[in-house]
mmCIF file of C-alpha atoms in Angstrom:
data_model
loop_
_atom_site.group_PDB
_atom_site.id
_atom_site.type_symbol
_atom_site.label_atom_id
_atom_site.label_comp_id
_atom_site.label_asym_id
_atom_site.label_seq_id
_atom_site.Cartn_x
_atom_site.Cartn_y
_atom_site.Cartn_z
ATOM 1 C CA UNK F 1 25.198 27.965 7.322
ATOM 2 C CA UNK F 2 25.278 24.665 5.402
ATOM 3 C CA UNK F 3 28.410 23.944 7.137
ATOM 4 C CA UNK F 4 26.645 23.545 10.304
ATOM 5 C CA UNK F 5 24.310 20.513 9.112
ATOM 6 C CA UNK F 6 25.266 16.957 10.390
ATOM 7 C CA UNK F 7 24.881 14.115 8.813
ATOM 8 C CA UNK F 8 25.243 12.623 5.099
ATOM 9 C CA UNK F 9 22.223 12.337 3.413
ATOM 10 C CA UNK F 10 20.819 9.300 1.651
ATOM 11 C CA UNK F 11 19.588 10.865 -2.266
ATOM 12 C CA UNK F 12 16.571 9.821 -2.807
ATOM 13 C CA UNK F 13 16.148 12.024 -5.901
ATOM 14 C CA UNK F 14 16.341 9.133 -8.744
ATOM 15 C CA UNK F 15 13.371 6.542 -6.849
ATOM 16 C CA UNK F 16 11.441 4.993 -9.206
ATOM 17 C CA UNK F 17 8.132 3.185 -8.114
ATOM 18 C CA UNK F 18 8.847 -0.702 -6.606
ATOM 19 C CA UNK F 19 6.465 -2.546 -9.011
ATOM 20 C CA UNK F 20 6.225 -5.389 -11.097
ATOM 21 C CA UNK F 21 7.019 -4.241 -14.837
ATOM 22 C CA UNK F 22 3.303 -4.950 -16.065
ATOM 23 C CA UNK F 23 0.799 -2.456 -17.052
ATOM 24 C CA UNK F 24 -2.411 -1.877 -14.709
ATOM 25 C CA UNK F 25 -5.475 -2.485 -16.487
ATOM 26 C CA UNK F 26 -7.364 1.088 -17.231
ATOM 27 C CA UNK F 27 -9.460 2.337 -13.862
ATOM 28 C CA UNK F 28 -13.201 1.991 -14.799
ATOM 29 C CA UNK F 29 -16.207 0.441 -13.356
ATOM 30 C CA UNK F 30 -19.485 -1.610 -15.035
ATOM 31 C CA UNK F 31 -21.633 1.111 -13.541
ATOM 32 C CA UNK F 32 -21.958 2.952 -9.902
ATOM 33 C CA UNK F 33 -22.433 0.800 -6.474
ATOM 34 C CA UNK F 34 -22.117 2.362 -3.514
ATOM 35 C CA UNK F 35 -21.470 -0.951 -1.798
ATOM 36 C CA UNK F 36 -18.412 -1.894 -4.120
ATOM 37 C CA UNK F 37 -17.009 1.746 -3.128
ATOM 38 C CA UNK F 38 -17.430 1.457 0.920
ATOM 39 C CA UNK F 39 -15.156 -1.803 0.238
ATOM 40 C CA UNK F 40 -12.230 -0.295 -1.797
ATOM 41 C CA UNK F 41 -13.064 2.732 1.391
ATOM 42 C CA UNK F 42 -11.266 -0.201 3.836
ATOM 43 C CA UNK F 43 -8.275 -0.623 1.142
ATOM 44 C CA UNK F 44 -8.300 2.912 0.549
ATOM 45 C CA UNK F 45 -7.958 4.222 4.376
ATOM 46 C CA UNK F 46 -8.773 1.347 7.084
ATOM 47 C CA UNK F 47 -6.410 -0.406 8.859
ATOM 48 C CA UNK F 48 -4.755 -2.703 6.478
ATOM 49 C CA UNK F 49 -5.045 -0.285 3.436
ATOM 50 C CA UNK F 50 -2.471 1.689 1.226
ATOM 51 C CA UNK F 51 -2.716 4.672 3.230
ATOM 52 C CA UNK F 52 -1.470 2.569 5.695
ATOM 53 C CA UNK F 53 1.504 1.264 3.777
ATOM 54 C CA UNK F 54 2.463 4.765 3.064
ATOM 55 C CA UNK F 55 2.917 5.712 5.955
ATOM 56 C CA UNK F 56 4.166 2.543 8.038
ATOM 57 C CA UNK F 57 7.295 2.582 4.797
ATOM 58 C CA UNK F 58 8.018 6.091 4.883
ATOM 59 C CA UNK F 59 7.989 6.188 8.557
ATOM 60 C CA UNK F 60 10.479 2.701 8.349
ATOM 61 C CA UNK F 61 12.848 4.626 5.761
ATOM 62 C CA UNK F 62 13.027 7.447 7.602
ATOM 63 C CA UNK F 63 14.517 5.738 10.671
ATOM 64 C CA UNK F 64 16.880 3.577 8.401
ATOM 65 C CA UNK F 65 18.151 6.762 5.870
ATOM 66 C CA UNK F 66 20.520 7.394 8.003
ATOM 67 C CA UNK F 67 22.683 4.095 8.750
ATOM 68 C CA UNK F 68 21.089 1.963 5.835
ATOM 69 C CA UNK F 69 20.743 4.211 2.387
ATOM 70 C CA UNK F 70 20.142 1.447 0.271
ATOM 71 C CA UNK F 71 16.899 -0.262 2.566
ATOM 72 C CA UNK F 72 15.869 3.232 3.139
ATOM 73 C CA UNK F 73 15.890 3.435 -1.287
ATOM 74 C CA UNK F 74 14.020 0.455 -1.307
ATOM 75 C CA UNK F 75 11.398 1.259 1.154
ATOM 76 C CA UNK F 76 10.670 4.980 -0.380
ATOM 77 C CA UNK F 77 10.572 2.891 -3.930
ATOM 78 C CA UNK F 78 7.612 0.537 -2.385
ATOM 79 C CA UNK F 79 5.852 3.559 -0.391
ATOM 80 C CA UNK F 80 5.531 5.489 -4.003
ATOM 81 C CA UNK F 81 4.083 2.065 -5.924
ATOM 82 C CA UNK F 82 1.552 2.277 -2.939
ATOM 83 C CA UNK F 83 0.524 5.850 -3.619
ATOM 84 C CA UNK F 84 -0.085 4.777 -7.254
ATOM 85 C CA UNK F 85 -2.441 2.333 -5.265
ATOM 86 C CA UNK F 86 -4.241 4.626 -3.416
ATOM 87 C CA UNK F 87 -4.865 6.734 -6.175
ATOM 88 C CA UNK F 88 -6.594 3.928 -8.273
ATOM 89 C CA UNK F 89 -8.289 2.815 -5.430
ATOM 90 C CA UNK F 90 -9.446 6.513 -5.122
ATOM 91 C CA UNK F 91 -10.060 6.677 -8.460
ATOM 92 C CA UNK F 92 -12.498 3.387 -8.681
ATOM 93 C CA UNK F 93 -13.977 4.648 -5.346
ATOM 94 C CA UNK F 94 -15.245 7.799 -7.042
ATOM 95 C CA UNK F 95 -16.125 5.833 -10.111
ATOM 96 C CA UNK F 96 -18.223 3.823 -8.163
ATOM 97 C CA UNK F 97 -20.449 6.932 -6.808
ATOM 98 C CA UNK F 98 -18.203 6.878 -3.690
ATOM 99 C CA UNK F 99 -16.541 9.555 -1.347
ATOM 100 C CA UNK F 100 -12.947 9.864 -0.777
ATOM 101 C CA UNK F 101 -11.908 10.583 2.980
ATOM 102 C CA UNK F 102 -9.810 9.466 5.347
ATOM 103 C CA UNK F 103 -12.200 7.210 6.958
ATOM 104 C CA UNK F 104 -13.673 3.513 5.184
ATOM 105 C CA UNK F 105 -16.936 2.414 5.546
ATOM 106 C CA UNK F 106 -17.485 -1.859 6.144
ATOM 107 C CA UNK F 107 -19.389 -3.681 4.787
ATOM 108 C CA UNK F 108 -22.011 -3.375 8.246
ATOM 109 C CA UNK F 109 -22.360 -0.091 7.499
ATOM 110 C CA UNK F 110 -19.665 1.307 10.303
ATOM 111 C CA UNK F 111 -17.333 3.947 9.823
ATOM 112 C CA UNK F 112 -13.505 3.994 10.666
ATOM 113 C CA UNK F 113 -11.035 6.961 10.602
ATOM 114 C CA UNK F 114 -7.416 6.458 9.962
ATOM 115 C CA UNK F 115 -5.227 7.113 12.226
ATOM 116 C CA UNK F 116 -1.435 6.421 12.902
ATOM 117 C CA UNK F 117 -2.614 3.736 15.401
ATOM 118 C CA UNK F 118 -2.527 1.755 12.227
ATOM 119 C CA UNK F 119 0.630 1.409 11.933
ATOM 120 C CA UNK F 120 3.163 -0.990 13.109
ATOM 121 C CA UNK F 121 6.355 0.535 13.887
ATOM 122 C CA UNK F 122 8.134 -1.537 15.712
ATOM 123 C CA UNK F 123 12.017 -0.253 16.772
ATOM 124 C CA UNK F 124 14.327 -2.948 15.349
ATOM 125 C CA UNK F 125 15.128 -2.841 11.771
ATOM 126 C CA UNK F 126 14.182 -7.233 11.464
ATOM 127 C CA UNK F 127 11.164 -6.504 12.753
ATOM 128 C CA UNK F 128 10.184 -3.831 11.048
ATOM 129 C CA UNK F 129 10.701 -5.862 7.829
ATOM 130 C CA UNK F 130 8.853 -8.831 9.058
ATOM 131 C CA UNK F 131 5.984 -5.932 10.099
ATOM 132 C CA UNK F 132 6.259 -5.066 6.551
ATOM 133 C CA UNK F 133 5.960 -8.086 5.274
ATOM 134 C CA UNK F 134 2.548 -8.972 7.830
ATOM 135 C CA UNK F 135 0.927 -6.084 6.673
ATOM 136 C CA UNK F 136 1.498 -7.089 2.522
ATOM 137 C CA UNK F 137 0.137 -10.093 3.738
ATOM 138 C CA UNK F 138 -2.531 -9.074 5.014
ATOM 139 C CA UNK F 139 -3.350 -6.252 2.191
ATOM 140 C CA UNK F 140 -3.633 -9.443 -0.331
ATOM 141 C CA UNK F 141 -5.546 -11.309 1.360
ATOM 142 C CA UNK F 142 -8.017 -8.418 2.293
ATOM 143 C CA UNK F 143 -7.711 -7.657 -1.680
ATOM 144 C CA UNK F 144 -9.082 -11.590 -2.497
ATOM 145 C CA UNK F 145 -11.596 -11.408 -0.421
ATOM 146 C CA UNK F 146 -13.400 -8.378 -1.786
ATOM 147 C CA UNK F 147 -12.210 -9.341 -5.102
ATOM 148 C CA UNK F 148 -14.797 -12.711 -4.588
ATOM 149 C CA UNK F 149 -17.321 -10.234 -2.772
ATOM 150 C CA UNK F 150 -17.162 -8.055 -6.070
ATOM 151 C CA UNK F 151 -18.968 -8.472 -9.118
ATOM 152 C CA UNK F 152 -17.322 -6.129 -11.443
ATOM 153 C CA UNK F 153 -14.769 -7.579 -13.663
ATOM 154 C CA UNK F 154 -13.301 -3.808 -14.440
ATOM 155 C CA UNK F 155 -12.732 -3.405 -10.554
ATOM 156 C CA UNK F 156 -11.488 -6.520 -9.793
ATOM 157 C CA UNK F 157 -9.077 -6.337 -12.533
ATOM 158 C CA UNK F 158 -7.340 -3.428 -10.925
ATOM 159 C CA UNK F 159 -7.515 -5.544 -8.093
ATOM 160 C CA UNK F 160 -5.731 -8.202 -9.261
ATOM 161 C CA UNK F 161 -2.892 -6.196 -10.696
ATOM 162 C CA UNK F 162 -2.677 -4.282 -7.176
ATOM 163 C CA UNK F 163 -2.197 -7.632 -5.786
ATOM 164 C CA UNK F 164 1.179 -8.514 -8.035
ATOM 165 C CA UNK F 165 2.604 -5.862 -6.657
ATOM 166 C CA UNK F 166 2.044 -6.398 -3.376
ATOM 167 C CA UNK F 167 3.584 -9.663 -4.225
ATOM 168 C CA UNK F 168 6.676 -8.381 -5.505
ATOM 169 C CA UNK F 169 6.895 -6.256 -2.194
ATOM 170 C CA UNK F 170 6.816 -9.307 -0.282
ATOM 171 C CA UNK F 171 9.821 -10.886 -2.048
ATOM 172 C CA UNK F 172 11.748 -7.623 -1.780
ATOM 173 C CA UNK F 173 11.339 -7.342 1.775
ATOM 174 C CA UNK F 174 12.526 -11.323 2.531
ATOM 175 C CA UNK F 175 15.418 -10.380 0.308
ATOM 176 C CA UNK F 176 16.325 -7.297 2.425
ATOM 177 C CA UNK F 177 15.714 -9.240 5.678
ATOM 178 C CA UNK F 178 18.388 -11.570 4.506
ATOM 179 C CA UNK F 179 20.903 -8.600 4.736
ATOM 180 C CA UNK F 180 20.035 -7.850 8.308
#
């Protein structure tokens, strides 16, 4: 039957994680605080969060395996580094004295479920970079301000580290925007 299937398939099999080559600082906490974990809840799972990422780059390389391999490599490589986020995030969450879900709780007390209406998907392959690049944006700057809203030096440093990745994404996706 496998000479029925269309299509060449981009190999994905040797990704490696899109990060910067620094080590994360180890995921601990000073002590529990439940208001520290509903925050990292809104990184973890709300709107702009890494669950988010995930699945707004996997959808993107997807739809661009099959006529661009190489921005479809790239993509998959910065969707994995984001799952490495998400699980610290989880991680620190629990730490914290939190619960993991798929819905983040603010800091006035209101819950959110994720859902794919998230995401920002648009058709074009330039705009779906410069989406890309909005929503890294947006995840730092989200990042800084509960980094100044938290007072745990062992959280934020995870924090911070998180952030020089999403960094490096940024520059990645201008370069590959140059090549459209």
């Amino acid at each position: 039957m496998e000479g029925n299937c269309v299509g060449d398939s981009c190999n994905f099999s040797a990704i490696k994680p899109v990060m910067t080559d620094l080590p994360y600082p180890p995921v601990r906490v000073s002590g529990k605080n439940l208001s520290y974990a509903d925050l990292l809840t809104i990184d973890y799972c709300g709107s702009v969060s890494e669950l988010t990422a995930i699945a707004q780059y996997i959808n993107n390389e997807n739809r661009l395996a099959a006529e661009n391999c190489p921005m479809a490599q790239a993509l998959l490589g910065m969707a994995i580094c984001e799952m490495m986020h998400l699980q610290k995030l989880g991680e620190l969450i629990v730490l914290l004295g939190g619960e993991i879900g798929f819905s983040s709780r603010g800091r006035n007390g209101r819950s959110m479920l994720w859902t794919p209406s998230c995401l920002n998907i648009p058709a074009e392959c330039a705009k779906m970079l410069e989406a890309d690049m909005e929503a890294e944006k947006s995840t730092i700057n989200q990042y800084e301000m509960h980094i100044s809203w938290i007072e745990d030096e062992c959280v934020n440093a995870v924090l911070r580290r998180i952030i020089q990745d999403e960094e490096y994404h940024i520059m990645i996706l201008k370069t590959l925007l140059k090549e459209v």
